[in-house]
mmCIF file of C-alpha atoms in Angstrom:
data_model
loop_
_atom_site.group_PDB
_atom_site.id
_atom_site.type_symbol
_atom_site.label_atom_id
_atom_site.label_comp_id
_atom_site.label_asym_id
_atom_site.label_seq_id
_atom_site.Cartn_x
_atom_site.Cartn_y
_atom_site.Cartn_z
ATOM 1 C CA MET A 1 -121.635 -38.101 -27.807
ATOM 2 C CA LYS A 2 -119.814 -41.966 -29.098
ATOM 3 C CA PRO A 3 -122.057 -43.528 -26.633
ATOM 4 C CA LEU A 4 -125.286 -41.886 -26.981
ATOM 5 C CA THR A 5 -124.665 -41.496 -31.405
ATOM 6 C CA GLU A 6 -124.144 -45.662 -31.672
ATOM 7 C CA ALA A 7 -127.301 -45.986 -31.179
ATOM 8 C CA PHE A 8 -127.485 -44.482 -34.174
ATOM 9 C CA GLY A 9 -124.680 -45.572 -36.259
ATOM 10 C CA PRO A 10 -121.465 -45.935 -37.136
ATOM 11 C CA TRP A 11 -119.675 -43.484 -34.843
ATOM 12 C CA ASN A 12 -117.194 -41.025 -37.403
ATOM 13 C CA GLU A 13 -114.331 -39.695 -35.018
ATOM 14 C CA ALA A 14 -113.457 -37.420 -37.161
ATOM 15 C CA ALA A 15 -116.321 -35.696 -38.238
ATOM 16 C CA GLN A 16 -117.340 -35.059 -34.612
ATOM 17 C CA ARG A 17 -113.828 -33.884 -34.044
ATOM 18 C CA LYS A 18 -114.368 -31.398 -36.980
ATOM 19 C CA LEU A 19 -117.773 -30.295 -35.571
ATOM 20 C CA VAL A 20 -116.457 -29.537 -31.976
ATOM 21 C CA GLU A 21 -113.349 -27.775 -34.564
ATOM 22 C CA GLN A 22 -115.672 -25.216 -35.896
ATOM 23 C CA ALA A 23 -117.715 -25.172 -32.581
ATOM 24 C CA VAL A 24 -114.943 -23.974 -30.575
ATOM 25 C CA GLY A 25 -113.953 -21.424 -33.003
ATOM 26 C CA ASP A 26 -117.037 -20.148 -33.095
ATOM 27 C CA SER A 27 -117.704 -16.278 -31.105
ATOM 28 C CA GLY A 28 -121.007 -17.788 -29.859
ATOM 29 C CA THR A 29 -118.828 -20.625 -27.653
ATOM 30 C CA SER A 30 -117.881 -20.211 -24.617
ATOM 31 C CA ILE A 31 -115.426 -22.453 -21.724
ATOM 32 C CA LEU A 32 -117.476 -22.924 -18.621
ATOM 33 C CA CYS A 33 -115.621 -23.050 -15.558
ATOM 34 C CA GLN A 34 -116.172 -23.890 -11.928
ATOM 35 C CA GLN A 35 -114.423 -23.106 -9.173
ATOM 36 C CA GLY A 36 -111.370 -21.812 -11.461
ATOM 37 C CA ALA A 37 -111.388 -25.433 -13.321
ATOM 38 C CA ASP A 38 -113.268 -26.172 -17.169
ATOM 39 C CA ALA A 39 -116.203 -27.982 -16.845
ATOM 40 C CA GLY A 40 -117.664 -28.305 -20.556
ATOM 41 C CA TRP A 41 -118.249 -25.648 -22.716
ATOM 42 C CA LEU A 42 -121.172 -24.743 -24.661
ATOM 43 C CA GLN A 43 -122.719 -23.057 -27.843
ATOM 44 C CA VAL A 44 -125.017 -19.589 -28.049
ATOM 45 C CA GLU A 45 -127.108 -18.788 -31.270
ATOM 46 C CA GLU A 46 -129.312 -15.878 -31.276
ATOM 47 C CA THR A 47 -131.264 -14.861 -32.822
ATOM 48 C CA ARG A 48 -134.392 -11.551 -33.527
ATOM 49 C CA HIS A 49 -136.328 -14.073 -31.637
ATOM 50 C CA ALA A 50 -134.555 -16.553 -30.242
ATOM 51 C CA VAL A 51 -131.914 -17.862 -28.108
ATOM 52 C CA GLN A 52 -130.279 -21.086 -29.350
ATOM 53 C CA LEU A 53 -128.701 -23.846 -27.424
ATOM 54 C CA LYS A 54 -126.409 -25.163 -29.838
ATOM 55 C CA GLN A 55 -124.359 -27.611 -27.545
ATOM 56 C CA LEU A 56 -123.720 -27.869 -24.127
ATOM 57 C CA PHE A 57 -120.968 -30.045 -22.651
ATOM 58 C CA VAL A 58 -119.885 -30.677 -18.780
ATOM 59 C CA LEU A 59 -117.057 -32.710 -17.873
ATOM 60 C CA ALA A 60 -118.263 -36.372 -16.747
ATOM 61 C CA ALA A 61 -115.972 -35.473 -13.935
ATOM 62 C CA VAL A 62 -117.950 -33.012 -12.824
ATOM 63 C CA ARG A 63 -121.340 -33.557 -14.031
ATOM 64 C CA ASN A 64 -124.314 -33.801 -11.367
ATOM 65 C CA ARG A 65 -123.349 -31.392 -9.687
ATOM 66 C CA GLY A 66 -125.797 -27.856 -10.084
ATOM 67 C CA LEU A 67 -123.292 -27.002 -13.299
ATOM 68 C CA GLY A 68 -126.000 -27.380 -15.387
ATOM 69 C CA THR A 69 -128.378 -26.082 -13.716
ATOM 70 C CA SER A 70 -127.352 -22.935 -12.877
ATOM 71 C CA PHE A 71 -126.305 -22.582 -16.256
ATOM 72 C CA LEU A 72 -129.650 -23.022 -18.367
ATOM 73 C CA THR A 73 -131.685 -21.334 -15.223
ATOM 74 C CA TRP A 74 -129.545 -18.416 -16.117
ATOM 75 C CA MET A 75 -130.283 -18.445 -19.648
ATOM 76 C CA LYS A 76 -134.086 -19.248 -19.176
ATOM 77 C CA GLU A 77 -133.447 -15.925 -17.231
ATOM 78 C CA ARG A 78 -132.052 -14.383 -19.751
ATOM 79 C CA ALA A 79 -134.619 -15.398 -22.227
ATOM 80 C CA GLU A 80 -137.349 -14.218 -20.943
ATOM 81 C CA ARG A 81 -135.618 -10.803 -19.930
ATOM 82 C CA LYS A 82 -135.025 -10.213 -23.928
ATOM 83 C CA ARG A 83 -138.910 -11.757 -24.252
ATOM 84 C CA LYS A 84 -137.013 -14.880 -26.592
ATOM 85 C CA ASP A 85 -138.093 -18.123 -26.984
ATOM 86 C CA LEU A 86 -134.425 -20.706 -25.370
ATOM 87 C CA THR A 87 -134.705 -23.866 -27.559
ATOM 88 C CA LEU A 88 -132.530 -26.911 -28.076
ATOM 89 C CA GLU A 89 -132.344 -30.038 -29.964
ATOM 90 C CA VAL A 90 -131.455 -33.088 -27.815
ATOM 91 C CA LEU A 91 -130.389 -36.735 -28.897
ATOM 92 C CA SER A 92 -133.578 -38.672 -27.638
ATOM 93 C CA ASN A 93 -131.494 -41.243 -25.638
ATOM 94 C CA ASN A 94 -129.031 -38.453 -23.663
ATOM 95 C CA PRO A 95 -130.384 -39.066 -20.177
ATOM 96 C CA ALA A 96 -129.769 -35.043 -20.132
ATOM 97 C CA ARG A 97 -133.382 -34.967 -21.632
ATOM 98 C CA ARG A 98 -135.004 -35.159 -18.188
ATOM 99 C CA LEU A 99 -132.665 -32.172 -16.582
ATOM 100 C CA TYR A 100 -134.539 -29.900 -19.971
ATOM 101 C CA GLU A 101 -138.283 -31.165 -19.358
ATOM 102 C CA ARG A 102 -137.052 -30.599 -15.881
ATOM 103 C CA LEU A 103 -136.800 -26.604 -15.737
ATOM 104 C CA ASP A 104 -140.005 -26.496 -17.996
ATOM 105 C CA PHE A 105 -138.357 -27.211 -21.895
ATOM 106 C CA LYS A 106 -140.918 -28.592 -23.605
ATOM 107 C CA VAL A 107 -140.966 -30.728 -26.727
ATOM 108 C CA VAL A 108 -141.575 -29.116 -29.727
ATOM 109 C CA THR A 109 -140.935 -31.953 -32.263
ATOM 110 C CA THR A 110 -139.105 -34.935 -32.381
ATOM 111 C CA ALA A 111 -137.408 -36.645 -35.435
ATOM 112 C CA SER A 112 -136.271 -40.739 -35.370
ATOM 113 C CA ASP A 113 -133.079 -38.820 -33.448
ATOM 114 C CA LYS A 114 -133.265 -35.570 -31.664
ATOM 115 C CA ILE A 115 -135.893 -33.575 -30.124
ATOM 116 C CA THR A 116 -136.405 -29.903 -30.081
ATOM 117 C CA MET A 117 -137.563 -28.482 -26.976
ATOM 118 C CA ARG A 118 -138.018 -24.550 -26.043
ATOM 119 C CA TYR A 119 -138.571 -23.070 -23.477
#
């Protein structure tokens, strides 16, 4: 995240560590695995009307191998079965935005540094 967030202000290592520690302790957080090895982590929050992807992090060594696409396709199908919106926020300069757009997520709102998207 550091290369992406530095465009919007100075990096705060302590605050970022705290954010990750809180997220990893949340019941909606899971470890992504690929071929039996940890490949990243994600955090999902579900309400009565929506499923929100709060965090999705794939290790650099396993990016661009279909893991994110597979997970998001599964999440889209799950949200459709439950008749809920699937939403996420992405930093405006994050290359993952192209993945979300390719998977038919649409921009709902934009702020100075974040874009909210919905499927």
